[in-house]
Short mmCIF file of C-alpha atoms in Angstrom, two decimals:
data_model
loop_
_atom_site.label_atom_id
_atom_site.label_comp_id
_atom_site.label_asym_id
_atom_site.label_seq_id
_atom_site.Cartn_x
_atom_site.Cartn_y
_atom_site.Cartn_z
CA UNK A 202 27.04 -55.32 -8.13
CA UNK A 203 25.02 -58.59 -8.37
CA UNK A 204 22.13 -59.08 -6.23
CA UNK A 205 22.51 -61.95 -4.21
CA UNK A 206 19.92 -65.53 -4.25
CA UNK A 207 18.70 -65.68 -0.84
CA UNK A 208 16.38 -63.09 0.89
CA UNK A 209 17.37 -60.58 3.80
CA UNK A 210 18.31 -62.16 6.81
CA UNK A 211 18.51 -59.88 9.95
CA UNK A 212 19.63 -60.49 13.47
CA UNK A 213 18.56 -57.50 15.44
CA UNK A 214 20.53 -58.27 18.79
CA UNK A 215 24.29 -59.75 19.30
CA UNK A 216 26.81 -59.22 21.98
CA UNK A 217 29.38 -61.72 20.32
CA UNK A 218 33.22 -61.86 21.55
CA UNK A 219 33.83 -59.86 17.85
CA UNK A 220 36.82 -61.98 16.14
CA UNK A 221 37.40 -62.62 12.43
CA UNK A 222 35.92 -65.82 12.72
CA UNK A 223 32.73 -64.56 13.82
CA UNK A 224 32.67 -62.21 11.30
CA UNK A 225 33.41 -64.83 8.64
CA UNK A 226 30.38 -67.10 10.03
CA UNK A 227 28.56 -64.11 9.48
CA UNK A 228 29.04 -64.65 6.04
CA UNK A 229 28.82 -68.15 6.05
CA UNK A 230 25.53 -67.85 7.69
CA UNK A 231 24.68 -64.68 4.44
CA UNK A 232 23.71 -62.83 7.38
CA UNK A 233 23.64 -58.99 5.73
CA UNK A 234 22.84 -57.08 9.20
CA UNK A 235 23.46 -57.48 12.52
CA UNK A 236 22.50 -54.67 15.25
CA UNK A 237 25.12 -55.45 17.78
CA UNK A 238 25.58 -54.16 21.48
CA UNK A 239 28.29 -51.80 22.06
CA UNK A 240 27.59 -50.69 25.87
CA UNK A 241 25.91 -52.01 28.78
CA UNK A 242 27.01 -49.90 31.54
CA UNK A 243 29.37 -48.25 30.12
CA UNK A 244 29.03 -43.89 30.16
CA UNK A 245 29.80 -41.83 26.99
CA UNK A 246 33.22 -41.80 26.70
CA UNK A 247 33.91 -45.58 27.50
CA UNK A 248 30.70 -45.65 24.50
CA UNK A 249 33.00 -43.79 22.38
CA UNK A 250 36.10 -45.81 23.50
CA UNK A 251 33.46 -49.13 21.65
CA UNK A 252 32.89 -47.25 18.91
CA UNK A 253 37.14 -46.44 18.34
CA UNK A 254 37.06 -50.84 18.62
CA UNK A 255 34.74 -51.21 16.17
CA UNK A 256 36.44 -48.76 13.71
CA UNK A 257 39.28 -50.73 14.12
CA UNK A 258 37.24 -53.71 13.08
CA UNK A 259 35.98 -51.87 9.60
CA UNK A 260 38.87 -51.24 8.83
CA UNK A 261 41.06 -54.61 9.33
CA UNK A 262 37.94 -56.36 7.70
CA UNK A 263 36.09 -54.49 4.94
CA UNK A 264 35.65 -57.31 2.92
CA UNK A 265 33.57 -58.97 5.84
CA UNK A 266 31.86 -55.88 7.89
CA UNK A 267 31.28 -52.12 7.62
CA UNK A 268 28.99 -49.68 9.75
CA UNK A 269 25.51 -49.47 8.93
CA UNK A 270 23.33 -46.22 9.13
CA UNK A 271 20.98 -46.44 7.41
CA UNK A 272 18.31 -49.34 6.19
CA UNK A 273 19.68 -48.75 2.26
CA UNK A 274 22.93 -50.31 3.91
CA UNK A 275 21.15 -53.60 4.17
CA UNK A 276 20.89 -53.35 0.66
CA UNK A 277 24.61 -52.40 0.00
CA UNK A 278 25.51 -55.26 2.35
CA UNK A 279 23.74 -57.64 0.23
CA UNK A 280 25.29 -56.72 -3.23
CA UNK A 281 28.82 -56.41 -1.90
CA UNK A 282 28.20 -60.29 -0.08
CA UNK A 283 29.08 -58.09 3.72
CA UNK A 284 27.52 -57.54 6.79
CA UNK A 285 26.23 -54.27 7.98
CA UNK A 286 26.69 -53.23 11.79
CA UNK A 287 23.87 -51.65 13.36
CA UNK A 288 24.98 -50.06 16.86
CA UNK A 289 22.39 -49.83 19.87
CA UNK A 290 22.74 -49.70 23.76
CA UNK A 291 21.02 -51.87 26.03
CA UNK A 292 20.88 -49.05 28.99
CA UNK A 293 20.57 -45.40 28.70
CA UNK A 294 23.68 -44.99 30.03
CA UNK A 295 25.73 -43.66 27.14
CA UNK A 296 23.56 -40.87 27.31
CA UNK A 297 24.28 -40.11 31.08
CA UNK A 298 21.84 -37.64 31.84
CA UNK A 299 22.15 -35.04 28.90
CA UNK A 300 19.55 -35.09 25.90
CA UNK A 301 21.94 -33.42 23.99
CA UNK A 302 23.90 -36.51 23.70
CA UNK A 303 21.14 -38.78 21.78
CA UNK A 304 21.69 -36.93 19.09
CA UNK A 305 25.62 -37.28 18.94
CA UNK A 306 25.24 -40.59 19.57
CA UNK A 307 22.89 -41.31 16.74
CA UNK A 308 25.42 -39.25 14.31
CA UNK A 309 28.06 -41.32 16.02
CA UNK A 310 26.24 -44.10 15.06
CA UNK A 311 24.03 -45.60 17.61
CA UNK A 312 20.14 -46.80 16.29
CA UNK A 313 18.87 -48.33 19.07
CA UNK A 314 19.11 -47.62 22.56
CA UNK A 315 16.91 -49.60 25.75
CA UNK A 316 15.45 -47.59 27.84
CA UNK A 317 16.23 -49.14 30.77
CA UNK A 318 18.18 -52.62 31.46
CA UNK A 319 16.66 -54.43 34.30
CA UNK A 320 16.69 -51.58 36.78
CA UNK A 321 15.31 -48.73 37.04
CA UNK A 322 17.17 -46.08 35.06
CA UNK A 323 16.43 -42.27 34.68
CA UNK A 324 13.94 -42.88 31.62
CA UNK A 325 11.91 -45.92 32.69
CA UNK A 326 11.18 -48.88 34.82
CA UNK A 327 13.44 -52.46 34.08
CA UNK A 328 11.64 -55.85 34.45
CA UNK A 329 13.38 -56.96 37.81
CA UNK A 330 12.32 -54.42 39.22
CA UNK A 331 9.22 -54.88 41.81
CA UNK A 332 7.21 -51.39 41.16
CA UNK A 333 6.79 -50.41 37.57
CA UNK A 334 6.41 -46.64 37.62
CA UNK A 335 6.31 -46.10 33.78
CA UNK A 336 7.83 -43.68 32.18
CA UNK A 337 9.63 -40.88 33.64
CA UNK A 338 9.32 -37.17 32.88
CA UNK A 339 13.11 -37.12 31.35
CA UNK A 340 12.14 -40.62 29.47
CA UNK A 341 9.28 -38.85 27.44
CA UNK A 342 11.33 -36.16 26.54
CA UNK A 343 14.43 -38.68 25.38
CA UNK A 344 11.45 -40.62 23.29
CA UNK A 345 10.46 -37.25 22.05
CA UNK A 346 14.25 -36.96 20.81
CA UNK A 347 14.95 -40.16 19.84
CA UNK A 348 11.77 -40.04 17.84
CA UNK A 349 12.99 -36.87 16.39
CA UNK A 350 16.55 -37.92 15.33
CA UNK A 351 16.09 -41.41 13.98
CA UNK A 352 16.90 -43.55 17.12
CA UNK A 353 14.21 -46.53 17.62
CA UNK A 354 13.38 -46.95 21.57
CA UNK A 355 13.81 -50.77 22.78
CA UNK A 356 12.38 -51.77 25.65
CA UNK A 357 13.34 -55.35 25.79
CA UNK A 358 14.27 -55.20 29.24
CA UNK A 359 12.02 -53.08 30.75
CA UNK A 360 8.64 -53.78 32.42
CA UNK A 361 5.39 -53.87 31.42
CA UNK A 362 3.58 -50.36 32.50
CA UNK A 363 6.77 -48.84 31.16
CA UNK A 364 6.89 -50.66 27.85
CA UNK A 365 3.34 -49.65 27.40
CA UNK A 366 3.70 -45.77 27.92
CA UNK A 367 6.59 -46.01 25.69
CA UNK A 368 4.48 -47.55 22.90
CA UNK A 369 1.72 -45.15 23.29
CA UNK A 370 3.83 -41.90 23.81
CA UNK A 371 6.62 -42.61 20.98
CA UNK A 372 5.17 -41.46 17.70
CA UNK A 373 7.53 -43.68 15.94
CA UNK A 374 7.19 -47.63 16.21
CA UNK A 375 9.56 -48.99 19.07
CA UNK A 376 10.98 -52.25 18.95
CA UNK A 377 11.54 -54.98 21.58
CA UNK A 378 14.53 -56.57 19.90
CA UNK A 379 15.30 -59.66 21.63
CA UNK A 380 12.45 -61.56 23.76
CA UNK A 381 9.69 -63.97 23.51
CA UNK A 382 5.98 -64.16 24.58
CA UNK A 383 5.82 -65.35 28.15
CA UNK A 384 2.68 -67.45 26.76
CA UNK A 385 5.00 -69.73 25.90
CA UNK A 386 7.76 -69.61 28.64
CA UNK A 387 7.07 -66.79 31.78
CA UNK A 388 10.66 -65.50 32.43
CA UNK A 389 10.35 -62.22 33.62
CA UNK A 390 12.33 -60.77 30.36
CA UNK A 391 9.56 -62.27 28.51
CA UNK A 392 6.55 -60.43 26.71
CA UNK A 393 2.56 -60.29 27.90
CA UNK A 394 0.43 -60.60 25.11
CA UNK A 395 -1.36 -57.09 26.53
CA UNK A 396 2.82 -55.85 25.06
CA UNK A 397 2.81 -57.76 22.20
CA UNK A 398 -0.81 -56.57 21.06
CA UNK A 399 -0.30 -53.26 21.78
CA UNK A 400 3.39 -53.61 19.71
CA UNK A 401 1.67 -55.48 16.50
CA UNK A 402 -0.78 -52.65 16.61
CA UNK A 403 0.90 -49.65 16.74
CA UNK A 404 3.64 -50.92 13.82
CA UNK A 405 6.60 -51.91 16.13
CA UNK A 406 8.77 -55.04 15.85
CA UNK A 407 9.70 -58.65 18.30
CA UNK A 408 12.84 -60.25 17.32
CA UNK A 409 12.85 -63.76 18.62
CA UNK A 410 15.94 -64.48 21.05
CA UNK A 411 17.08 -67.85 21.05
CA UNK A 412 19.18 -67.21 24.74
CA UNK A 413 18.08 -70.17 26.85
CA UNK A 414 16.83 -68.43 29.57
CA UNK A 415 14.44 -66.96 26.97
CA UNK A 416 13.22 -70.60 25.97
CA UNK A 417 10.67 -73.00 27.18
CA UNK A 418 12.62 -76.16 28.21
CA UNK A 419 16.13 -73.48 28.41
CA UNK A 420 19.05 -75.42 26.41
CA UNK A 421 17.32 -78.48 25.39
CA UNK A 422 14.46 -75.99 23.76
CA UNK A 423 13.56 -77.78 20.50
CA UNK A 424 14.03 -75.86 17.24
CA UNK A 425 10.23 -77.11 16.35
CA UNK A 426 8.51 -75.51 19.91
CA UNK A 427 10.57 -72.71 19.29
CA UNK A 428 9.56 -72.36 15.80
CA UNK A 429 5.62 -73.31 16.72
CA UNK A 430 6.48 -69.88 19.20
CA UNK A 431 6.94 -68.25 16.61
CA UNK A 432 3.94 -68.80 13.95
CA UNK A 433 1.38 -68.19 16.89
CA UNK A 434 2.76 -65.28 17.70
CA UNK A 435 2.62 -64.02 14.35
CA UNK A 436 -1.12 -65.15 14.68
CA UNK A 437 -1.42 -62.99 17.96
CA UNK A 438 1.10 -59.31 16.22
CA UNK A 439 0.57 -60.20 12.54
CA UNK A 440 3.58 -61.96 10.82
CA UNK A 441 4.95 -58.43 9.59
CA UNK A 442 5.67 -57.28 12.77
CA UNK A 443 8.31 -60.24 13.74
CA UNK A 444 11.85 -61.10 13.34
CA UNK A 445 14.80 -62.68 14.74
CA UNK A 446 16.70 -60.97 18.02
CA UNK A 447 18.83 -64.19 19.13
CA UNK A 448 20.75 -62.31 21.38
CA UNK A 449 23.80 -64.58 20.47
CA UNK A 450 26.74 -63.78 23.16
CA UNK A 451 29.28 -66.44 21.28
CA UNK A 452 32.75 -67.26 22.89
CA UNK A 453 32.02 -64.59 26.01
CA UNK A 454 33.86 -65.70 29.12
CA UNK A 455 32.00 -65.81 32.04
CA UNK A 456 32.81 -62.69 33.77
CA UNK A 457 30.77 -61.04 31.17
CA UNK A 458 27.33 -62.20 31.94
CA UNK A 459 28.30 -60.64 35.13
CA UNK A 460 29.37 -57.33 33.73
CA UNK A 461 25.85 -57.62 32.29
CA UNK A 462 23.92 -58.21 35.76
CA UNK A 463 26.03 -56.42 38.02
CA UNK A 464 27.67 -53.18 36.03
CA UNK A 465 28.48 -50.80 38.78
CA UNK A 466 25.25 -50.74 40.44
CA UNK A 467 25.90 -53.44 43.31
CA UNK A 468 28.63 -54.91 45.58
CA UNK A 469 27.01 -58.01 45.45
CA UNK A 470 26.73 -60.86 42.63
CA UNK A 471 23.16 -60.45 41.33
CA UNK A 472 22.83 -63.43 39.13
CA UNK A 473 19.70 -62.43 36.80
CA UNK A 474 17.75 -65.35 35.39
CA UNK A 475 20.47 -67.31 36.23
CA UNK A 476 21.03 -68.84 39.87
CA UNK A 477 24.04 -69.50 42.27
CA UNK A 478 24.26 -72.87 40.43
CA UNK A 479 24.19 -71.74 37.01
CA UNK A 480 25.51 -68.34 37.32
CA UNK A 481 27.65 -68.03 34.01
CA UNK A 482 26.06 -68.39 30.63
CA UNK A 483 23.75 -71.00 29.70
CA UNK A 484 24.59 -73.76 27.11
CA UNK A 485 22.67 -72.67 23.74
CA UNK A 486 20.45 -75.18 21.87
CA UNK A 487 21.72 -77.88 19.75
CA UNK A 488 20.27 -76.12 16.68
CA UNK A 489 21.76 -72.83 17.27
CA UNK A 490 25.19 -72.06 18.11
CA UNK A 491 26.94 -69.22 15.97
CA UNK A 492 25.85 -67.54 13.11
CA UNK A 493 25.80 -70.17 10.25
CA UNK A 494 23.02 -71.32 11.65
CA UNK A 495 20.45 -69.25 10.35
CA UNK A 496 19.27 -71.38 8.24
CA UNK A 497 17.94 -74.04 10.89
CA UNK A 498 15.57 -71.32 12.16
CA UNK A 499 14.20 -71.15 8.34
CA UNK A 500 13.55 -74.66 7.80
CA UNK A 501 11.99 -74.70 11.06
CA UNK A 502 9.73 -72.08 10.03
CA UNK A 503 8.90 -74.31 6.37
CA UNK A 504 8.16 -76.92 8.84
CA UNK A 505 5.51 -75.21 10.82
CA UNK A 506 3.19 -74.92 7.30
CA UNK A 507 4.16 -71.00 6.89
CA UNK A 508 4.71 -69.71 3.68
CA UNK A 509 7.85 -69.27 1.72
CA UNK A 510 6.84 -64.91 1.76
CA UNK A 511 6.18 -64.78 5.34
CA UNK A 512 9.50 -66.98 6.13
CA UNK A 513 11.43 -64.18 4.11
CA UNK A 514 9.88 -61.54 6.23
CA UNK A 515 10.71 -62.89 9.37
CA UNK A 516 14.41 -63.91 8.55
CA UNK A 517 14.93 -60.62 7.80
CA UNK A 518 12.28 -58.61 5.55
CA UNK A 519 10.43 -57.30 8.42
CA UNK A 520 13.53 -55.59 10.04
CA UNK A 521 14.99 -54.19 6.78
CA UNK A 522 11.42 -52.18 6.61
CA UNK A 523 11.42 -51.52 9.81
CA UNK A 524 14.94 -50.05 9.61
CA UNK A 525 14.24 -47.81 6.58
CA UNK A 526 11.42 -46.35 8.08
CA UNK A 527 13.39 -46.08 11.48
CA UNK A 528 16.90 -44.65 11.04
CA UNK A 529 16.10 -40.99 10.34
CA UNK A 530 14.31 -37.94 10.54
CA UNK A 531 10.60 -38.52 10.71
CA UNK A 532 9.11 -38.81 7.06
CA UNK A 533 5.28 -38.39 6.46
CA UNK A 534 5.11 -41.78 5.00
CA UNK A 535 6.40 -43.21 8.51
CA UNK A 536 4.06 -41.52 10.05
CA UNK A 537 1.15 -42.49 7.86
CA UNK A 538 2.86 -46.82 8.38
CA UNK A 539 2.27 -45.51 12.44
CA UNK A 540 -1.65 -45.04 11.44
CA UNK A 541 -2.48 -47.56 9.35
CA UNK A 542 -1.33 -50.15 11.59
CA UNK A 543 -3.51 -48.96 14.37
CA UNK A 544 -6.74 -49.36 12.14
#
């Protein structure tokens, strides 16, 4: 196996139209990982009913994809020039309302799940919703199991009291996989910097998302303000605690972005951080489309005066860590990462 001449590069959030070509521009793009969406509303068995599609997928292209469990599979990815697929949920639903199922899930697979998506769920609080009541009594005992089995808590939709609580209850580092600081644009997905402090601090990880409700000046967001974004918050978390989440949703059809918003939970057309107007999805920047361009975000990065090191780690160094310290049971080295990044 020869190792390959670039350095990791990590996207911790898609929910692509998966096709051959995408997978190819993965490749293109030497993307090695990708943690990918596989259910938004859906309950277990439509979860497992993903999973049987993506199977399919491994096995029509293992010369372009294969499933990922575990962070050495970044490393496997890399020397056999593939991409590894991460799994994750962006609502609790898969789990329905039985801990037992986290931990089929994670054998099944899954690495990340959100504890809530927008709404309130049965484990915490999502960010359109007007009271934040934290965390719920059956959300600390699901971070207590997903803590325990190896499956990293998200909270990239959920709202600020809640996100807290879950940083300071989880003894593992959570992640917020695909947002940005509302310093720099205030959509209500966006981060405080009270979040992103208390994230940097206690070990956990911010991917970047480069959707355009996400950015300051939405599609016409230039690659240099959002790259800017990035090296001050790296200033505010530390650059190790930063990566890319673009939260690419390439060649989806409209009717999806509603599937995300609406699900089951309304008879009427809730149109998120969209409007009546401008209810499908939002025309992505000029400098990133698909996945072969990666490499725009890096030179952006050069640009801003960072180093060549801290540009590795945040195309995809960061998140490989993260994942090997993430994607199991507990080790006493995790827990000793956990402490030394709150001194």
């Amino acid at each position: 196996m020869s190792q390959p001449d670039h350095s990791p590069r990590i996207d911790c959030l898609q929910y692509a139209n998966w096709s051959e070509k995408i997978f190819r521009q993965m490749r293109s793009g030497n993307v090695d990982a990708v943690h990918v969406t596989i259910a938004y509303h859906e309950n277990f068995r439509e979860t497992v009913h993903n999973i049987e599609r993506w199977n399919r997928w491994f096995e029509q292209f293992p010369d372009l994809i294969f499933q990922g469990r575990t962070g050495d599979d970044v490393q496997l990815a890399r020397e056999t020039g593939r991409t590894a697929i991460f799994f994750g949920f962006q609502n609790p639903s898969p789990m329905e309302d039985d801990i037992g199922l986290v931990e089929v899930l994670h054998t099944l697979g899954a690495r990340f799940m959100q504890l809530s998506y927008n709404n309130q769920s049965l484990l915490a609080t999502g960010c359109y919703e007007a009271d934040d009541s934290g965390i719920t009594r059956m959300g600390r005992q699901v971070i207590r199991e997903m803590n325990r089995v190896g499956m990293v808590i998200d909270m990239s939709h959920s709202a600020e009291r809640s996100t807290l609580e879950a940083i300071e209850i989880s003894e593992r580092p959570i992640a917020i996989t695909h947002a940005n600081p509302a310093f720099w644009h205030p959509a209500l997905r966006n981060k405080s910097d009270d979040v992103l402090r208390a994230l940097g601090q206690s070990g956990g990880m911010l991917g970047f998302s480069v959707y355009p409700h996400h950015l300051k000046g939405s599609s016409d967001c230039s690659l240099e303000s959002f790259c800017e974004m990035i090296a001050r918050t790296a200033d505010l978390m530390g650059p190790e605690r930063i990566g890319i989440g673009t939260d690419l949703c390439q060649d989806q059809p409209d009717t999806v972005v509603e599937w995300m918003r609406v699900g089951r939970w309304t008879r009427e057309i809730d149109y998120g951080e969209g409007s009546r107007d401008n209810a499908g999805f939002p025309r992505m920047p000029s400098w990133f489309g698909d996945n072969t361009d990666f490499a725009n975000i890096e030179t952006g990065l050069r640009a801003t005066g960072m180093d060549a090191a801290n540009v590795a780690a945040i195309m995809g160094g960061n998140w490989l860590r993260f994942y090997q310290d993430s994607f199991g049971a507990p080790t006493s080295s995790a827990s000793e990462n956990r402490i030394q990044a709150a001194q």
